[in-house]
Coordinates of C-alpha atoms in Angstrom, one line a residue:
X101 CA 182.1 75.6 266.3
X102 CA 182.7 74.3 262.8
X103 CA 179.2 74.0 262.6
X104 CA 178.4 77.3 263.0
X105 CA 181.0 78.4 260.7
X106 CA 179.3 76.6 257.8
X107 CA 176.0 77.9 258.5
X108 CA 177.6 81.6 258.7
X109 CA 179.1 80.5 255.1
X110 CA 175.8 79.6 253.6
X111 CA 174.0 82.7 255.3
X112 CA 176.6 85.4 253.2
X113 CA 176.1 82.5 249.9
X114 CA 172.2 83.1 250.9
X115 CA 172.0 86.8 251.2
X116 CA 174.8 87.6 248.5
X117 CA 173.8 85.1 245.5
X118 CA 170.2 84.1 246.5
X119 CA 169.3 81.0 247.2
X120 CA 169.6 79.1 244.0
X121 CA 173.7 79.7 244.6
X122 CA 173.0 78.0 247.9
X123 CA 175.4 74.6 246.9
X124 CA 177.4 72.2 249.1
X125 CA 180.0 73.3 247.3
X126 CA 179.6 77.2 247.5
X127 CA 179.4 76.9 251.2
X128 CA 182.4 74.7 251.5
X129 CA 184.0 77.5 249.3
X130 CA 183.2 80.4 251.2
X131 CA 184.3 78.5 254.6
X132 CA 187.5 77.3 253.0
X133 CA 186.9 73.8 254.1
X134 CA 186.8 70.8 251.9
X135 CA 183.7 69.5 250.5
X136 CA 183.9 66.6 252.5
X137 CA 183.7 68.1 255.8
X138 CA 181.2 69.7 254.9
X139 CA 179.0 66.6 254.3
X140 CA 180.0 65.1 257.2
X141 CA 178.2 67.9 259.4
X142 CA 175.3 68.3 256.9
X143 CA 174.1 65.0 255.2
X144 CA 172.8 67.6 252.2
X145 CA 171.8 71.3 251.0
X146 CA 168.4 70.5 253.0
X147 CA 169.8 69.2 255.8
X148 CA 172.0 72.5 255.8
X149 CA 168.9 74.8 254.6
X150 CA 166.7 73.4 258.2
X151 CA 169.8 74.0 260.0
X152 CA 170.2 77.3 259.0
X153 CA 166.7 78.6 259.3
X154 CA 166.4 76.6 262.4
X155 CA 169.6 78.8 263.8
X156 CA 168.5 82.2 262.4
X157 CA 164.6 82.2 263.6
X158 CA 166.3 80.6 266.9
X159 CA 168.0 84.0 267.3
X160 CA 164.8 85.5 266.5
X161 CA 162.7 84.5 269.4
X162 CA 166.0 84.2 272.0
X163 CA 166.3 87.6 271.7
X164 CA 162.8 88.0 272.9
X165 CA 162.9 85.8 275.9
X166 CA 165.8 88.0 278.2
X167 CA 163.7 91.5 276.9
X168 CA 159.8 89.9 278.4
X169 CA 162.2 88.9 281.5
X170 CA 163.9 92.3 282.1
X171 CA 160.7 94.2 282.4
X172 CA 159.1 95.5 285.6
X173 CA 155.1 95.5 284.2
X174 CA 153.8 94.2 281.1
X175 CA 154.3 97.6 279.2
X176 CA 158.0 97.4 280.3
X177 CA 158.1 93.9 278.9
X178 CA 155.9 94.4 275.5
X179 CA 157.8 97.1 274.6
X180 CA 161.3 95.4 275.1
X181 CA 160.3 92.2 273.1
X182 CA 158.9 93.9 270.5
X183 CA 162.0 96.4 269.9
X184 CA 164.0 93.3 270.5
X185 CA 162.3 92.0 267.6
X186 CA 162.6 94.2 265.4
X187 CA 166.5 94.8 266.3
X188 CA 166.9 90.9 265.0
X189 CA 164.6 91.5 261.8
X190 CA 166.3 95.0 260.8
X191 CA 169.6 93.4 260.8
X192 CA 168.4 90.0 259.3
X193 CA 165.5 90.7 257.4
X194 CA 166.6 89.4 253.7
X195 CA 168.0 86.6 255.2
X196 CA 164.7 85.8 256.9
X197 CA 163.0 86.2 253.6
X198 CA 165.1 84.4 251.5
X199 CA 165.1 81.4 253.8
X200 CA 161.6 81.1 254.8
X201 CA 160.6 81.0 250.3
X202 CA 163.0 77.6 250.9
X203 CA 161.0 76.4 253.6
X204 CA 158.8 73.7 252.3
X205 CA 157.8 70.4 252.6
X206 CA 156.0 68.5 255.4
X207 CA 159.4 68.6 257.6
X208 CA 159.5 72.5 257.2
X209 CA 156.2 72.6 258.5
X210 CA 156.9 70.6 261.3
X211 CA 160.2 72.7 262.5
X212 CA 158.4 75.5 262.2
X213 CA 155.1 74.6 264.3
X214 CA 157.1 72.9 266.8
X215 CA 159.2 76.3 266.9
X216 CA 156.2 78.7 267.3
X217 CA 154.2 76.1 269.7
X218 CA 157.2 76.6 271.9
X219 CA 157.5 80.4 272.0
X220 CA 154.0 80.3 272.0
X221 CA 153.7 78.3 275.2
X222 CA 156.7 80.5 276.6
X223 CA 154.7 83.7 275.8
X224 CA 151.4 82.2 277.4
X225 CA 153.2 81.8 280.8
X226 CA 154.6 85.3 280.9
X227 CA 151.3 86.8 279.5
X228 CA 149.0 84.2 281.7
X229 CA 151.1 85.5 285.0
X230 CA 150.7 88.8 284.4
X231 CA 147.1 89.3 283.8
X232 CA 146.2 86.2 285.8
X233 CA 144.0 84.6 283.0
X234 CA 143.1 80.7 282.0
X235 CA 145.8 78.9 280.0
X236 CA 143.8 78.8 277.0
X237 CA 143.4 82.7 277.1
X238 CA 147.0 83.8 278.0
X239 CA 147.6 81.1 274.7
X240 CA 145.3 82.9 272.5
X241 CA 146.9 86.3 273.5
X242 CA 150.4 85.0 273.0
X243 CA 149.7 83.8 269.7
X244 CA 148.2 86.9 268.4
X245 CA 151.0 88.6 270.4
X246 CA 153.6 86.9 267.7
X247 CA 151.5 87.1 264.8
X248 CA 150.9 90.8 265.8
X249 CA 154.9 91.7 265.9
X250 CA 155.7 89.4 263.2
X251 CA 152.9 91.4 261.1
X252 CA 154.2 94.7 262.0
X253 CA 158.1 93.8 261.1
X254 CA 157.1 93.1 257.9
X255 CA 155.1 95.6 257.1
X256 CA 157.6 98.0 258.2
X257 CA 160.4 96.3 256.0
X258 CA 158.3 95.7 252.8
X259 CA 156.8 98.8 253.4
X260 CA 159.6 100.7 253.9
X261 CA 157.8 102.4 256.4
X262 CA 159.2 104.4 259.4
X263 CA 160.7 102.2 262.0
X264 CA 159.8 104.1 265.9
X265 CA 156.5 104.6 263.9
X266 CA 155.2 101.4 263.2
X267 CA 157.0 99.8 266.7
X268 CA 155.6 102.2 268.8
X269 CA 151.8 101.1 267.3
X270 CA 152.4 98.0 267.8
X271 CA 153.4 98.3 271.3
X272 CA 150.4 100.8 271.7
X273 CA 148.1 97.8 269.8
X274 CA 149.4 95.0 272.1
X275 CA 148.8 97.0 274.9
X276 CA 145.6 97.6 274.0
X277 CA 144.5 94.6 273.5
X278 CA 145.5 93.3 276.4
X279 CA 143.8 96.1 278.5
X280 CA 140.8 95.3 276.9
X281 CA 141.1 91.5 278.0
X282 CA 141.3 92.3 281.5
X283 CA 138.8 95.3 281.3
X284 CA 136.0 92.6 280.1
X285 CA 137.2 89.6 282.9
X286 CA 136.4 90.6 286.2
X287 CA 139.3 90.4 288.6
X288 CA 137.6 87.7 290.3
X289 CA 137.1 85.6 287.7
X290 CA 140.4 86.3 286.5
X291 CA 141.8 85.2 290.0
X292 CA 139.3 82.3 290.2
X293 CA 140.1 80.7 286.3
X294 CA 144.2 81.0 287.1
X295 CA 143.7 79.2 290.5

């Protein structure tokens, strides 16, 4: 719980002063806790910065995972995730932006490839089920499935573009796509290669 609290603290130090106002200190301030404690749950601002982003783009993809599983078909559960998605980004965004120019260095990296291979592999299940391909290609389609929403939410924020618009064409592109994949592997091969 205190743990969260600090994070929550250096999100609103984040969002309202930048991230150059991001201090130890600040955070400790704006959770009205002592410096000290703070330390003792976060070793330093990096330590706090990982934990943070870790926490925010966690929300990010949990909110995906009860919208694929609430669907009936895949349009039901494209659509879903990707207006989950952009719920989380519309009420985040600056947050997401601000926090992902901090993210660097090789343990950065790391968190965040270890992140997407795991929403990745999540994604390939659902999408490999549904349309009954190989591994590899229900992995291919989830990947440019999350690179496909995550392109669309920030075009629509940096854009400034209109919101319905630019979901519902990427819910029309997704599906697309995926029509097309099962349109050029015949159902028997399909059934054959997810045996």
């Amino acid at each position: 719980m205190r743990t969260q609290h600090l994070l929550d603290a250096a999100a609103e130090v984040i969002v309202e002063s930048g991230l150059d106002a991001l201090t130890m200190e600040s955070v400790s301030e704006r959770a009205s806790v002592s410096r000290a404690l703070s330390y003792f749950y976060f070793e330093s601002r990096a330590e706090l910065v990982r934990a943070l982003y870790n926490r925010e783009f966690g929300r990010l993809y949990d909110a995906m995972v009860p919208a694929f599983e609430a669907g009936q078909n895949l349009e039901e559960r494209v659509r879903a995730a990707v207006q989950a998605y952009f719920d989380i980004v519309a009420s985040r965004y600056e947050l997401f932006a601000l926090l992902n120019t901090a993210m660097d260095g090789p343990q950065f990296r790391r968190d965040r490839r270890q992140r997407f291979r795991a929403w990745e592999q999540y994604v390939g299940v659902l999408v490999g089920e549904e349309l009954r391909l190989s591994p590899i290609e229900s992995r291919i389609l989830a990947r440019v499935f999350i690179d496909v929403v995550a392109r669309c939410t920030l075009l629509w924020k940096r854009d400034r573009l209109d919101r319905a618009e630019v979901e519902e064409l990427c819910v029309r592109y997704q599906l697309g796509g995926f029509r097309s994949v099962l349109e050029a592997v015949p159902r028997a091969e399909r059934d054959a290669s997810s045996a």
